[in-house]
Structures are given as structure tokens and as C-alpha cells.
């Protein structure tokens, strides 16, 4: 993604500097927090009662599963919001699979 920085911020009047923003990476602490939130949201949405630790695991593993599945159709989600969305989708898929296997 590219954006243009106004000349007053670049320090040179009349000159526009073009810079490239780096993608927002998600570290392991953020992955645990976002995974927990994604798992909790999926737990509420799917009306399941699995506990806090499983919420975190479902959110993190769900994000990996959803990113893999979305990658197959050409969709790429990045950054914190993308990780949250992918975690939610993946956790819902994993909960649905677990329910189908148990029956």
C-alpha cells in the first residue's frame, strides 16, 4: 500500500515524498490476545462452552486454517483485524467440525 505524505510533513515545501507502509505484523503475544478474542467471539456465535484456554487455541489454529483456506481462493488478510477475522472464521469452522465428528 502506498500513500503520499504532504510536503509540510516531509520538510520540503512543494515536494511530495512517496513512502511505502510496511504490513502490520502480529507478534506472538498479540496472536495470543487476538486468538483469545477470536475464539471467544466464535464460542459466543456458535453457542459453545469450551473455556478460555481452548478459545485461545481455537483462535490461533483457526486463523491458520482460515488463512490457508482463504489463500486457496486468492484472499489474503493481514494485520490485526485480518487476523481477528481469520481467527473467528477458522474457529467457527473448527467448532462445526468438532460437532460433526462427535455426532
Short mmCIF file of C-alpha atoms in Angstrom, two decimals:
data_model
loop_
_atom_site.label_atom_id
_atom_site.label_comp_id
_atom_site.label_asym_id
_atom_site.label_seq_id
_atom_site.Cartn_x
_atom_site.Cartn_y
_atom_site.Cartn_z
CA UNK A 1 0.00 0.00 0.00
CA UNK A 2 1.38 3.40 -0.90
CA UNK A 3 0.47 6.81 0.42
CA UNK A 4 1.64 10.33 -0.24
CA UNK A 5 3.00 12.43 2.58
CA UNK A 6 2.16 16.17 2.32
CA UNK A 7 5.10 18.49 1.68
CA UNK A 8 4.75 20.24 5.05
CA UNK A 9 5.36 16.96 6.85
CA UNK A 10 8.26 15.98 4.58
CA UNK A 11 10.13 19.18 5.39
CA UNK A 12 10.42 20.39 1.79
CA UNK A 13 7.78 22.84 0.56
CA UNK A 14 6.46 21.94 -2.88
CA UNK A 15 7.82 18.43 -2.75
CA UNK A 16 5.75 15.33 -2.12
CA UNK A 17 7.57 12.32 -0.80
CA UNK A 18 6.23 8.86 -1.61
CA UNK A 19 6.75 6.18 1.02
CA UNK A 20 5.67 2.60 1.35
CA UNK A 21 3.93 1.43 4.51
CA UNK A 22 5.01 -1.88 5.93
CA UNK A 23 2.38 -4.51 6.63
CA UNK A 24 1.24 -4.67 10.23
CA UNK A 25 2.78 -7.84 11.67
CA UNK A 26 1.22 -9.77 14.50
CA UNK A 27 3.68 -10.95 17.18
CA UNK A 28 3.18 -13.97 19.39
CA UNK A 29 1.75 -12.01 22.34
CA UNK A 30 -0.70 -10.24 20.04
CA UNK A 31 -1.53 -13.61 18.44
CA UNK A 32 -2.48 -14.99 21.87
CA UNK A 33 -4.63 -11.97 22.69
CA UNK A 34 -6.28 -11.74 19.28
CA UNK A 35 -6.67 -15.53 19.15
CA UNK A 36 -8.41 -15.47 22.51
CA UNK A 37 -10.80 -12.75 21.36
CA UNK A 38 -11.48 -14.55 18.07
CA UNK A 39 -12.07 -17.84 19.90
CA UNK A 40 -14.37 -16.15 22.41
CA UNK A 41 -16.38 -14.50 19.61
CA UNK A 42 -16.67 -17.84 17.82
CA UNK A 43 -17.71 -19.50 21.09
CA UNK A 44 -20.49 -16.93 21.55
CA UNK A 45 -21.56 -17.16 17.90
CA UNK A 46 -21.61 -20.96 17.82
CA UNK A 47 -23.16 -21.19 21.33
CA UNK A 48 -20.42 -23.42 22.67
CA UNK A 49 -18.83 -23.61 26.12
CA UNK A 50 -15.20 -24.56 25.76
CA UNK A 51 -13.19 -22.41 28.17
CA UNK A 52 -10.58 -19.68 27.94
CA UNK A 53 -7.58 -21.84 27.00
CA UNK A 54 -9.49 -23.56 24.20
CA UNK A 55 -10.69 -20.14 22.98
CA UNK A 56 -7.07 -19.07 22.55
CA UNK A 57 -6.11 -22.33 20.85
CA UNK A 58 -9.17 -22.23 18.57
CA UNK A 59 -8.49 -18.61 17.64
CA UNK A 60 -4.83 -19.20 16.77
CA UNK A 61 -5.33 -22.53 14.98
CA UNK A 62 -8.50 -21.18 13.39
CA UNK A 63 -6.58 -18.22 11.97
CA UNK A 64 -4.06 -20.59 10.40
CA UNK A 65 -6.83 -22.79 8.95
CA UNK A 66 -8.83 -19.83 7.64
CA UNK A 67 -5.74 -18.17 6.11
CA UNK A 68 -4.93 -21.46 4.36
CA UNK A 69 -8.47 -21.86 3.03
CA UNK A 70 -8.78 -18.21 2.04
CA UNK A 71 -5.37 -18.37 0.36
CA UNK A 72 -6.65 -21.17 -1.87
CA UNK A 73 -9.27 -18.82 -3.31
CA UNK A 74 -6.89 -15.87 -3.53
CA UNK A 75 -7.99 -13.87 -0.46
CA UNK A 76 -5.28 -12.52 1.84
CA UNK A 77 -6.00 -10.99 5.25
CA UNK A 78 -3.24 -9.16 7.07
CA UNK A 79 -2.72 -7.16 10.21
CA UNK A 80 -4.61 -7.30 13.47
CA UNK A 81 -8.12 -7.00 12.04
CA UNK A 82 -7.41 -9.58 9.34
CA UNK A 83 -6.00 -11.96 11.95
CA UNK A 84 -9.12 -11.46 14.09
CA UNK A 85 -11.46 -12.10 11.16
CA UNK A 86 -9.48 -15.16 10.04
CA UNK A 87 -9.37 -16.47 13.62
CA UNK A 88 -13.11 -16.06 14.01
CA UNK A 89 -13.88 -17.79 10.71
CA UNK A 90 -11.42 -20.60 11.38
CA UNK A 91 -12.60 -21.12 14.96
CA UNK A 92 -16.21 -21.39 13.76
CA UNK A 93 -15.11 -23.97 11.19
CA UNK A 94 -13.23 -25.96 13.83
CA UNK A 95 -16.18 -25.89 16.26
CA UNK A 96 -18.51 -27.06 13.48
CA UNK A 97 -16.10 -29.87 12.56
CA UNK A 98 -15.80 -30.97 16.19
CA UNK A 99 -19.58 -31.08 16.49
CA UNK A 100 -19.88 -33.11 13.29
CA UNK A 101 -17.26 -35.62 14.43
CA UNK A 102 -18.84 -36.06 17.87
CA UNK A 103 -22.20 -36.98 16.35
#
